[in-house]
mmCIF file of C-alpha atoms in Angstrom:
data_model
loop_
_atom_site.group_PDB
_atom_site.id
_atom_site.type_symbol
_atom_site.label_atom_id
_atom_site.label_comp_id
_atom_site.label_asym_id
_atom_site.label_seq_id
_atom_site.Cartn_x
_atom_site.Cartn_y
_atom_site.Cartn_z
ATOM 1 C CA UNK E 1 15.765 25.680 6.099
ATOM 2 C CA UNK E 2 16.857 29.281 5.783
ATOM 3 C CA UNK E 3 20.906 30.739 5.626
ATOM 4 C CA UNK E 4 21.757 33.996 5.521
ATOM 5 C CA UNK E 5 24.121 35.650 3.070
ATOM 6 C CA UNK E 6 25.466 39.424 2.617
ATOM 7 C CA UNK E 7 23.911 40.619 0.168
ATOM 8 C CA UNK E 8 23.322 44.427 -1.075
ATOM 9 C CA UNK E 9 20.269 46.272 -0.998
ATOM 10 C CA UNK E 10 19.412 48.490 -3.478
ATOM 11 C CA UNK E 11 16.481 51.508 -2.949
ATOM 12 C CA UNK E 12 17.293 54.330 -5.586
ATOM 13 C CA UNK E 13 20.649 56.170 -4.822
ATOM 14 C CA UNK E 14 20.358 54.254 -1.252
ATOM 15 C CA UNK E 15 22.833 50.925 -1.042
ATOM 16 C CA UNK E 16 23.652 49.251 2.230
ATOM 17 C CA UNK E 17 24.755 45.684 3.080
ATOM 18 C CA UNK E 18 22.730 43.560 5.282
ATOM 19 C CA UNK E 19 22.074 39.957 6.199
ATOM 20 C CA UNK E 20 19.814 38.843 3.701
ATOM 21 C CA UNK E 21 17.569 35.362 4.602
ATOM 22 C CA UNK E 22 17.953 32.830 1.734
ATOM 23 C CA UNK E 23 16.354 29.222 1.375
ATOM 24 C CA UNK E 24 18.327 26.436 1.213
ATOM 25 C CA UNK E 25 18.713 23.791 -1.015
ATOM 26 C CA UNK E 26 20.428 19.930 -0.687
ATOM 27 C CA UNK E 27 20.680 16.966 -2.911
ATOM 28 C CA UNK E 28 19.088 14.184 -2.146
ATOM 29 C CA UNK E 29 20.275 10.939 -3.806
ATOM 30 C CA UNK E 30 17.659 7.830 -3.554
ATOM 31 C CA UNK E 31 18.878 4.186 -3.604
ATOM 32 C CA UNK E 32 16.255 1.398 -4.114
ATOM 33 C CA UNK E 33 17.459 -2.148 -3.399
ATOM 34 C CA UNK E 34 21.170 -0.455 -3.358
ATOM 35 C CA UNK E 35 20.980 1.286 -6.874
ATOM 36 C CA UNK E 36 20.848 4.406 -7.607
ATOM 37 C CA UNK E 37 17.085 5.450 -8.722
ATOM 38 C CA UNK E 38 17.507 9.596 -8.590
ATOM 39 C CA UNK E 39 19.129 12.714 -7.005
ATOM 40 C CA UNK E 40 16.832 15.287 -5.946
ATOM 41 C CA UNK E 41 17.079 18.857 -5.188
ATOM 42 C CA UNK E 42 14.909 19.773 -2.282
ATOM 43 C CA UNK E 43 14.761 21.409 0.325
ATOM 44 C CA UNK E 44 16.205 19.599 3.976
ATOM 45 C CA UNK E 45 13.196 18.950 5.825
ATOM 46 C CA UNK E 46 10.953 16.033 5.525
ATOM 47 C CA UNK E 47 13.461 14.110 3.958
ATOM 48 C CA UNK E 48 11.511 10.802 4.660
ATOM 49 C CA UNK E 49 8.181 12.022 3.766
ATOM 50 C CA UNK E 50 9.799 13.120 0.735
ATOM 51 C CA UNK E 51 11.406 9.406 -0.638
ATOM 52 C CA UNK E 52 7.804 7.724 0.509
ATOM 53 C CA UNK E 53 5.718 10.243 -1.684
ATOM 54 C CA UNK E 54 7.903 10.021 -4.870
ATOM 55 C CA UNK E 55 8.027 6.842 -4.963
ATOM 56 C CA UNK E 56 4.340 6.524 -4.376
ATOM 57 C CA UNK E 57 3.412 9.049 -7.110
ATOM 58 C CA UNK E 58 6.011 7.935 -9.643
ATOM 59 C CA UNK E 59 4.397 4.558 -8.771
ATOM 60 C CA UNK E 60 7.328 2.290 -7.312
ATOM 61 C CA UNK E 61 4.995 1.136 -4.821
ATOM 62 C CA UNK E 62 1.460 1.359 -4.499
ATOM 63 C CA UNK E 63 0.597 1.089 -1.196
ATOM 64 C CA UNK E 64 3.379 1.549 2.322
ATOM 65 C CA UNK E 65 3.925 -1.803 3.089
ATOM 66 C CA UNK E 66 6.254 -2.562 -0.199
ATOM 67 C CA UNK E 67 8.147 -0.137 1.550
ATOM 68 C CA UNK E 68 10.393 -2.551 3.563
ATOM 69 C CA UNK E 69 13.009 -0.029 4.902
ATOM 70 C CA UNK E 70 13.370 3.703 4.452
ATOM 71 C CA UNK E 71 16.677 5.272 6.193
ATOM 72 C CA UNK E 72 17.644 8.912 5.261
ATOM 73 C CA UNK E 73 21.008 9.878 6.389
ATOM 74 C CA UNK E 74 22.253 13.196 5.684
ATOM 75 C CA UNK E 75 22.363 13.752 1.623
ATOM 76 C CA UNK E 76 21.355 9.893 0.614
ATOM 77 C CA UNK E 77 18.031 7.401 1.324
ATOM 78 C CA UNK E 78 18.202 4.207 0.824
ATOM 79 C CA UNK E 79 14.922 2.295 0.574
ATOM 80 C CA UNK E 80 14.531 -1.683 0.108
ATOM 81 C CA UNK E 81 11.074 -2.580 -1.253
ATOM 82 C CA UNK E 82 9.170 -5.498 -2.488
ATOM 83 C CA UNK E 83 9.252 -5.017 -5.842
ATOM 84 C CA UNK E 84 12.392 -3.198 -7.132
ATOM 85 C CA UNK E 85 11.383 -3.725 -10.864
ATOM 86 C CA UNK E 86 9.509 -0.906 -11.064
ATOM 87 C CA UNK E 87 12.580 1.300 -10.188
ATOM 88 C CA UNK E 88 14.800 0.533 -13.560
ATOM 89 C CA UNK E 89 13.758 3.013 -15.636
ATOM 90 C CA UNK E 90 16.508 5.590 -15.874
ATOM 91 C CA UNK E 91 15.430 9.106 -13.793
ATOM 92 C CA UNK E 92 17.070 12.455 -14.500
ATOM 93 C CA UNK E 93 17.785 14.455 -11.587
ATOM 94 C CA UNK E 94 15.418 16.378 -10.455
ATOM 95 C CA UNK E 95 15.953 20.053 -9.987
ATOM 96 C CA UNK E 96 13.787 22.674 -8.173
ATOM 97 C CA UNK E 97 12.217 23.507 -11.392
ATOM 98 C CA UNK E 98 10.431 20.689 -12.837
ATOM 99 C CA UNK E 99 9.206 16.951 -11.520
ATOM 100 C CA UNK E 100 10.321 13.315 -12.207
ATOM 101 C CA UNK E 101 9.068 11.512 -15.101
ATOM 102 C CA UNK E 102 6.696 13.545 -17.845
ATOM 103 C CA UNK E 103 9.072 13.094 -20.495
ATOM 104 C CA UNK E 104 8.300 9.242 -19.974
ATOM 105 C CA UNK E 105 4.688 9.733 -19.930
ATOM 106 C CA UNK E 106 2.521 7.015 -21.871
ATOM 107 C CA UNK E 107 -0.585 8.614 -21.808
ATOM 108 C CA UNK E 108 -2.851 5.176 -22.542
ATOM 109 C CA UNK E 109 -1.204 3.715 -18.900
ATOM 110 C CA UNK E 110 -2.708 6.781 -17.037
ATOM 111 C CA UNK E 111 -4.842 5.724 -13.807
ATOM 112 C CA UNK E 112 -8.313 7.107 -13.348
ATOM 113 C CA UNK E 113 -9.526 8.971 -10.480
ATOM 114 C CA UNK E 114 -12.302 7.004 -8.354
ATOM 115 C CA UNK E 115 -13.975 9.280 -6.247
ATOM 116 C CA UNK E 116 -16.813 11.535 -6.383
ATOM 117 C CA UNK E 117 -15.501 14.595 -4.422
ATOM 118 C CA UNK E 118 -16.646 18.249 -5.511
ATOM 119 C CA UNK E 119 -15.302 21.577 -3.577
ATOM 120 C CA UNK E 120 -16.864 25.185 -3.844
ATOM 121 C CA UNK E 121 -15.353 28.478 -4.014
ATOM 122 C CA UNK E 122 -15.620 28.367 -0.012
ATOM 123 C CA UNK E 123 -13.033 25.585 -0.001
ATOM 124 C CA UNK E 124 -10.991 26.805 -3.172
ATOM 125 C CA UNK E 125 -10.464 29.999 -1.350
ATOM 126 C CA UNK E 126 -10.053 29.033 2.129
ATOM 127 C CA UNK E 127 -7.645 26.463 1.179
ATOM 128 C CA UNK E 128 -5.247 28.843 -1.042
ATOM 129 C CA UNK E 129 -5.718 31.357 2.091
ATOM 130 C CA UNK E 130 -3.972 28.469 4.412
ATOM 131 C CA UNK E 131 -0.670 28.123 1.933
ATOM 132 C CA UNK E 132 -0.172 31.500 1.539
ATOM 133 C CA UNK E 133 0.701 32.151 5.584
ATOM 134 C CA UNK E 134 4.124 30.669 5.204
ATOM 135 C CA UNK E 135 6.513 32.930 7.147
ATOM 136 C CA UNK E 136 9.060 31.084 5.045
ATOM 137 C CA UNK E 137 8.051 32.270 2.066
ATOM 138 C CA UNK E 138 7.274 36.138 3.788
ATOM 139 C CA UNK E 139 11.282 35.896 4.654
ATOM 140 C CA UNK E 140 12.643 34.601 1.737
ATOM 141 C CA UNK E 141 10.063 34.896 -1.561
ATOM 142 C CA UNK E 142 11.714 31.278 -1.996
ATOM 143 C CA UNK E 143 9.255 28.291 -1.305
ATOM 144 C CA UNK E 144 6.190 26.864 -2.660
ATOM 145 C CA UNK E 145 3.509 25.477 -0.867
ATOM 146 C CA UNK E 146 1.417 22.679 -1.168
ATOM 147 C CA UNK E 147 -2.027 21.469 1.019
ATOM 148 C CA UNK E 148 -3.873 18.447 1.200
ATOM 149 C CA UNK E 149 -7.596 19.382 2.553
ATOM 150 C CA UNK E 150 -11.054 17.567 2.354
ATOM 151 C CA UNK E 151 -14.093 19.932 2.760
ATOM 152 C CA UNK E 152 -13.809 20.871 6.412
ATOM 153 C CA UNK E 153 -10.606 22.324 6.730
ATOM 154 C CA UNK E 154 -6.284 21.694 5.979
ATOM 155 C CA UNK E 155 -5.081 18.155 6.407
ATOM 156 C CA UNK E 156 -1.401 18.927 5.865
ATOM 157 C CA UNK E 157 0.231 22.270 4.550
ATOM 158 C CA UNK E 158 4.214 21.820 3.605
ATOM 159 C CA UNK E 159 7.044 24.034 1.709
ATOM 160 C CA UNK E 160 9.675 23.485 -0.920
ATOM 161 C CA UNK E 161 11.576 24.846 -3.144
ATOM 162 C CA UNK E 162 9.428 23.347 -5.762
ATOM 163 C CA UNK E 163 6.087 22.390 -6.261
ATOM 164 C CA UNK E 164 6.225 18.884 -7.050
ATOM 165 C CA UNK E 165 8.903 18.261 -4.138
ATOM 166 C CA UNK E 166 6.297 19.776 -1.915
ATOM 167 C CA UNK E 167 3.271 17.413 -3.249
ATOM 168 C CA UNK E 168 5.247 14.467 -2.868
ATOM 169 C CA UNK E 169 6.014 15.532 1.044
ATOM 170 C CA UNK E 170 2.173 16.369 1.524
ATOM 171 C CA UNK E 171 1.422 12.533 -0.106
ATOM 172 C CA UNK E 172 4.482 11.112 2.177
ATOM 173 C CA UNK E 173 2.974 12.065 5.539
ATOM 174 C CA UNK E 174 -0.432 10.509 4.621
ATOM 175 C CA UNK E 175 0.858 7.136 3.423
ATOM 176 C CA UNK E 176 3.743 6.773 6.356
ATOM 177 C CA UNK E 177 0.951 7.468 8.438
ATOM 178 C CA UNK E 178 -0.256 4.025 7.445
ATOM 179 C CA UNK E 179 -3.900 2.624 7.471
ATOM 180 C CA UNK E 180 -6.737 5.094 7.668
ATOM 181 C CA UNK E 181 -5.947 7.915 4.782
ATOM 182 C CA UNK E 182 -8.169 8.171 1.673
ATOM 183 C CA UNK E 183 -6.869 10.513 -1.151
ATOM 184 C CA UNK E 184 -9.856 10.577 -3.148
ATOM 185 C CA UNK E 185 -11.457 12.759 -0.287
ATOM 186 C CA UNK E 186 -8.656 15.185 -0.619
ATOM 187 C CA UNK E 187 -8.173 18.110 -2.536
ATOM 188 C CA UNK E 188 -4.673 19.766 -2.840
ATOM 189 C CA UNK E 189 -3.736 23.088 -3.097
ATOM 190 C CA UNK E 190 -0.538 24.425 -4.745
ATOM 191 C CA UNK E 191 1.259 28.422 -5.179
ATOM 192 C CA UNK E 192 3.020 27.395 -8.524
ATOM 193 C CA UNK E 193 1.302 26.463 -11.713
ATOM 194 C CA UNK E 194 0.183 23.181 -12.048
ATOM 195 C CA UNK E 195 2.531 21.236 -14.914
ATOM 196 C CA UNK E 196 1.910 18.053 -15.899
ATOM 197 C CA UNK E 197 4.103 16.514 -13.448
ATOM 198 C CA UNK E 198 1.810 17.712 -10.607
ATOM 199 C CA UNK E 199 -1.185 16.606 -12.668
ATOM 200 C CA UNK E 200 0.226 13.261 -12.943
ATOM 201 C CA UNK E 201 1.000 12.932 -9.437
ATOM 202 C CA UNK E 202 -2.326 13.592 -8.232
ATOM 203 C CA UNK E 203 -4.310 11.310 -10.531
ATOM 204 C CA UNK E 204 -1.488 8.694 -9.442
ATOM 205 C CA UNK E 205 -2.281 9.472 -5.713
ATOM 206 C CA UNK E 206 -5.624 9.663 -6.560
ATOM 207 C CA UNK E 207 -6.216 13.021 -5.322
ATOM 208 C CA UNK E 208 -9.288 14.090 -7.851
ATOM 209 C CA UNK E 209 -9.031 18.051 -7.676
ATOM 210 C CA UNK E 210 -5.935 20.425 -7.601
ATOM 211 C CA UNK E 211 -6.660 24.252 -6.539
ATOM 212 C CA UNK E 212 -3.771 27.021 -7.576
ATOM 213 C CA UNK E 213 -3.461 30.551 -7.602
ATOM 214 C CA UNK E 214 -1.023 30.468 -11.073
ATOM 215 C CA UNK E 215 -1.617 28.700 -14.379
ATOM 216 C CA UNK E 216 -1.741 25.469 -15.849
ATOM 217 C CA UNK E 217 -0.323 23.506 -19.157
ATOM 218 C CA UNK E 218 -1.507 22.134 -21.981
ATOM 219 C CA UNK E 219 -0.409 18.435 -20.993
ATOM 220 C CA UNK E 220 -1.772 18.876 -17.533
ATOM 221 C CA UNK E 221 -5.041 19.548 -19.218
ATOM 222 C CA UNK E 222 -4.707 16.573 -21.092
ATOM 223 C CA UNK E 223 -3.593 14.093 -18.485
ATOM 224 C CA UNK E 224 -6.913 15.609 -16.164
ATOM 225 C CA UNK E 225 -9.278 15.299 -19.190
ATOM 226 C CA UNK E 226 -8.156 11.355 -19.151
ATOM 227 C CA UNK E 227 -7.853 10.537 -15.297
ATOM 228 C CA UNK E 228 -10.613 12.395 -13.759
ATOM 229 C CA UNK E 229 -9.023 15.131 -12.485
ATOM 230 C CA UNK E 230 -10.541 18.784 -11.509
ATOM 231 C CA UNK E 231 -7.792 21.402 -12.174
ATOM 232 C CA UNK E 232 -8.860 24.574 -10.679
ATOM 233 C CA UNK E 233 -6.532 27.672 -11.666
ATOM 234 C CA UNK E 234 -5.760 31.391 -11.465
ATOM 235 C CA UNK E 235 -7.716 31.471 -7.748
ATOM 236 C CA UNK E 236 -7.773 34.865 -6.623
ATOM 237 C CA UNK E 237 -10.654 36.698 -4.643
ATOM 238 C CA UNK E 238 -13.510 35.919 -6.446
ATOM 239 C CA UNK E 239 -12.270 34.933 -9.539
ATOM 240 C CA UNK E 240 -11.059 31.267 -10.521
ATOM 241 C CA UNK E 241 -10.642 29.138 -13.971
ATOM 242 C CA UNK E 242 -11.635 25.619 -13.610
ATOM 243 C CA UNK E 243 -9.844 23.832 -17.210
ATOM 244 C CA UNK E 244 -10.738 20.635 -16.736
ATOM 245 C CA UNK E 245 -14.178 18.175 -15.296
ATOM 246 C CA UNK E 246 -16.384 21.491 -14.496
ATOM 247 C CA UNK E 247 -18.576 18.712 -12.478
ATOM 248 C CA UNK E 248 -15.871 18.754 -10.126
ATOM 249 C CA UNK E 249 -16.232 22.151 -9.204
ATOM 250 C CA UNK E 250 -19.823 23.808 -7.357
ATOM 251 C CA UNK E 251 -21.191 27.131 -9.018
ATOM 252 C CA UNK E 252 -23.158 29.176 -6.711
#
């Protein structure tokens, strides 16, 4: 997950070479029922998880078993599922930057959140505490992290390069895990703002509060204000924003 280049270092009058650590990143093209759906830029671990959470939260399948096959081999996936209608709308690639499909949004087909989960400032904070330890991101100021947690404690903590890659790996490991997992006692947790496209992908997952320590948009306000969703923002010490279903969120 991390290369190192030469680089320079600059301090002042004082310039030296050294080995710098850099993350890396791959594309990752995704073939449903052998056509081409997207390419992805991610980074190389958790390739699978990956493909099974985007497809999940851009809503190809709703559930693991339409998944009938999922093989990753070096840069391409190809997955055969049960109902490969759903994949023939046209995806742009998706770069580190930004998510899949909020260009395409139609904001009357959003889903609504089911679940009556509510987190403190105990949880907010302990939460953005465990996705801030990565030693990835201490080597290389390169990765994002995302959590899923319910009230007592971190259910899975993973990195990318972006945000949005990283929420879809967090969702992947709880639906390949099959039967058992419930979203809508989860919270997530994210170090990047929280666009629309990560807005959309929890209320698609199900997942009724997201907790970051940057911003949020206008359209991910929106989308929360329609499906349920409790975006919690700007988490640091103390201090927090909640922007959208205050119920969501306990004060004192």
């Amino acid at each position: 997950m991390i290369e190192d280049f030469e680089c320079l270092r600059v301090d002042g009058d004082v310039v030296h070479s050294a080995a710098c650590p850099v993350i890396e990143e791959v594309p990752l093209s995704i073939f449903i029922n052998g056509r081409h759906f997207t390419t992805a830029m991610i980074s190389p671990q958790m390739r699978r998880e990956f493909v099974a959470g985007h497809l999940y939260s851009e809503r190809i399948v709703s559930q693991v078993q339409e998944i009938e096959s999922l093989e990753v081999e070096g840069d391409v996936a190809r997955v055969i599922v049960t109902n490969p209608i759903r994949a023939v709308v046209p995806r742009r690639p998706i770069v580190s930057g930004c998510g899949g499909i909020a260009s395409f949004l139609d904001e009357a087909r959003l889903p609504r959140i089911r679940s009556g989960l509510t987190i403190g400032m105990e949880q907010a904070r302990e939460a953005m505490e465990a996705i801030s330890l990565s030693k990835t991101h201490i080597a290389t100021g390169g990765v994002h992290s995302v959590g899923l947690f319910d009230r007592s404690g971190p259910l899975t903590i993973v990195e990318d390069i972006g945000r949005h890659n990283a929420l879809d790996k967090a969702i992947g490991i709880q639906i390949l895990k099959g039967e058992g997992f419930d979203f809508g006692r989860m919270f997530a947790a994210c170090t990047g703002r929280v666009s629309s496209d990560m807005a959309l992908k929890c209320s698609v997952a199900g997942i009724p509060i997201v907790v970051s320590r940057g911003a949020t948009t206008g359209l991910a306000i929106s989308i929360a204000q329609r499906t349920g969703l409790g975006i919690i923002g700007f988490l640091r010490g103390k201090r927090l924003t909640v922007y959208s279903n205050p119920e969501r969120f306990e004060i004192g």
